Structure formats: C-alpha cells, structure tokens
Amino acid sequence: MPRIGAPITLGRFDGSSFNDEFFALAKKAAQKSPFRVFRLGAIIVDRKGRLISSGCCGGEHANSHFKYFYFKRFPGKSMHAEMDAIGKIPSENVLSALRSRPMLDLLRNARIYVYRLTEANAPGNSRPCKDICWPILKKLELRDAVYIYKIDGEPYIAREYF
Ligand SMILES: [Zn+2]
C-alpha cells in the first residue's frame, strides 16, 4: 500500500499525539546515559504497540556479541542509543542487524522513539544519525522514527518514515 502524505510531519512539542507514554519512556532512557552532553534514549515499539526494547547512548545493555561486532565495524564510536536498544533484543539473529539484514519479523513496521537531553536538561535534536543508525534501522524495516527537531531553538516532535 503506498504511503500517503509527507514523509516527515512536525508537531508541537506538548500537544503532539506522538508525545505519548513511549516518548516519555525515551526521555527516561536518556536520563540513564552515562554521558553528560549527548544523552540519548531510544524506545522501540512493535507494530502492535508493544514495547520491545530500550537503550541509551553509552549504554552497556547490548549483548556481548553485538557489542563486539558493533565496535569492530564502527571503531572509535560510542554505543548509540538506537543500537543499544537493537543489540539487547533477545534474538539469535541480533547480529544480523549489523549485517543489515532484517531481524525476523520483530522489527518490521516498528517505531523507534529517540529523545535527547542536553547538558541543561532541555530537549535536543535527536534524529537517528545518518552514518550508523538511520541506515541500519531502515534495513531492519522499521516503519518510522519519532524524534525531537529544533527550529530557532524551539523543540518540535518529528515523525519520519524510514
Ligand atoms: Zn546513531
């Protein structure tokens, strides 16, 4: 079925329908990051609205095999929140995420919420990064991402299809 409408929608920060319980959980996940400036949290919700996984940047939640291959493939990078969440999903196929193959059916049409807290505890831009996370999440066939997008210093909530 073709998608109708814009690939990105922007809504007010407080009134957006995407500012829901999962968005709040993504904020909580961001608070768990050991980092000071870049604190991101990610929440993955399946197509039926069930919470699948959560993670934070610099998190140590991903399973050890996933972490090994992640740091091998992205040397010098920290663990990104989205990948922390992907890498802790209990699945024999979790490594296929790094090989950019779909992981079973689990993530198909799922949604990822990404929240960033700045050093001043304010919402910060949190679109999944274009170098690591976006391409992997797209290959994993997630449907869309909900993240913070700032315009002239004001935060908005963006929903973008992969
Ligand atoms: Zn990333």
XYZ file of C-alpha atoms and ligand atoms in Angstrom:
163
model
C 0.000 0.000 0.000
C 1.542 3.322 -0.999
C 2.225 5.834 1.692
C 0.133 8.929 1.547
C 1.308 12.250 2.873
C 4.607 13.799 3.717
C 7.493 11.602 4.821
C 8.036 13.931 7.766
C 5.413 15.503 9.980
C 6.206 18.078 12.613
C 4.038 18.727 15.618
C 4.069 20.951 18.632
C 6.192 19.591 21.436
C 3.480 19.407 24.053
C 0.352 18.877 22.036
C 1.626 16.301 19.558
C -0.071 12.923 19.524
C 3.432 11.454 19.346
C 4.199 12.919 22.756
C 2.899 9.761 24.371
C 3.917 7.269 27.049
C 6.712 5.882 24.855
C 8.143 9.321 24.184
C 8.214 9.783 27.959
C 9.988 6.441 28.297
C 12.576 7.549 25.744
C 13.269 10.560 27.948
C 13.696 8.259 30.927
C 16.092 6.117 28.911
C 18.101 9.237 28.010
C 18.458 10.005 31.700
C 20.267 6.675 32.087
C 23.051 7.618 29.694
C 26.440 7.895 31.386
C 27.322 10.785 29.070
C 26.988 14.432 30.013
C 26.406 16.347 26.804
C 24.912 13.785 24.424
C 22.309 11.915 26.402
C 20.025 9.988 24.109
C 17.454 7.376 24.871
C 15.660 5.086 22.433
C 12.471 3.069 22.766
C 11.336 0.527 20.195
C 7.648 -0.293 19.900
C 6.378 -3.019 17.610
C 3.620 -2.593 15.060
C 1.058 -3.702 17.612
C 2.124 -1.017 20.063
C 4.092 -3.302 22.375
C 7.321 -2.147 23.938
C 10.167 -4.257 22.572
C 13.335 -2.670 23.827
C 15.035 0.412 25.170
C 18.559 1.739 25.237
C 20.721 4.748 25.865
C 23.879 6.081 24.308
C 26.984 4.765 26.004
C 24.749 2.043 27.359
C 26.025 -1.370 28.183
C 22.807 -3.219 27.549
C 23.507 -4.760 24.183
C 24.602 -8.367 24.260
C 28.317 -9.010 24.153
C 28.403 -10.472 20.637
C 26.542 -7.468 19.301
C 28.879 -5.081 21.091
C 31.943 -6.895 19.777
C 30.861 -6.607 16.174
C 29.479 -3.089 16.574
C 32.763 -1.696 17.858
C 34.655 -3.641 15.219
C 32.517 -2.187 12.471
C 32.431 1.335 13.924
C 35.829 1.745 15.578
C 36.134 4.739 17.865
C 32.377 5.240 18.063
C 30.356 5.039 21.229
C 27.323 2.798 21.504
C 24.422 4.795 20.122
C 21.099 4.639 21.946
C 19.249 3.113 18.996
C 21.868 0.374 18.599
C 21.918 -0.238 22.339
C 18.201 -0.959 22.089
C 18.562 -3.149 18.991
C 21.508 -5.060 20.430
C 19.722 -6.148 23.558
C 16.720 -7.680 21.821
C 16.761 -11.346 22.745
C 17.148 -12.964 19.367
C 19.518 -15.401 17.788
C 19.500 -13.067 14.850
C 20.554 -9.936 16.665
C 23.858 -9.885 14.799
C 22.026 -9.709 11.516
C 21.273 -6.096 12.434
C 24.917 -5.272 11.843
C 24.848 -7.192 8.586
C 21.906 -5.037 7.589
C 19.537 -7.946 7.211
C 16.010 -7.941 8.532
C 15.728 -9.393 12.027
C 12.937 -11.875 11.843
C 9.584 -10.212 11.778
C 10.018 -8.469 15.057
C 11.070 -5.074 13.852
C 9.050 -4.860 10.679
C 6.884 -1.743 10.834
C 8.076 -0.994 14.343
C 8.570 2.535 15.592
C 11.582 3.967 17.358
C 11.327 6.937 19.684
C 14.534 8.879 20.259
C 14.880 11.555 22.902
C 17.875 13.721 23.643
C 18.555 15.670 26.783
C 21.061 18.483 26.551
C 23.541 19.310 29.261
C 20.983 21.855 30.518
C 18.333 19.104 30.689
C 16.422 20.556 27.748
C 15.153 18.570 24.753
C 17.760 18.405 22.000
C 17.786 17.313 18.360
C 17.514 13.559 18.272
C 17.063 12.349 14.712
C 18.847 8.976 14.381
C 22.308 9.644 12.911
C 22.722 9.243 9.188
C 26.010 7.340 9.389
C 25.152 4.452 11.684
C 21.608 4.304 12.974
C 19.359 5.519 10.174
C 20.616 3.089 7.507
C 20.527 0.121 9.893
C 17.037 0.911 11.175
C 15.849 1.310 7.609
C 17.281 -2.076 6.610
C 15.613 -3.621 9.606
C 12.348 -2.404 8.085
C 11.185 -0.222 10.909
C 8.332 1.975 9.810
C 9.071 5.323 11.364
C 11.031 7.314 13.902
C 9.705 9.850 16.365
C 12.328 12.341 17.455
C 12.993 15.916 18.561
C 13.667 18.543 15.939
C 14.501 22.087 16.911
C 13.699 25.151 14.867
C 15.044 28.500 16.076
C 15.719 26.955 19.449
C 12.168 25.664 19.860
C 11.675 21.905 20.100
C 9.156 20.110 17.906
C 8.302 16.457 17.611
C 9.023 14.952 14.229
C 7.708 11.709 12.853
C 9.601 10.486 9.811
C 9.188 7.327 7.737
C 12.277 5.289 7.021
Zn 23.320 6.835 15.849
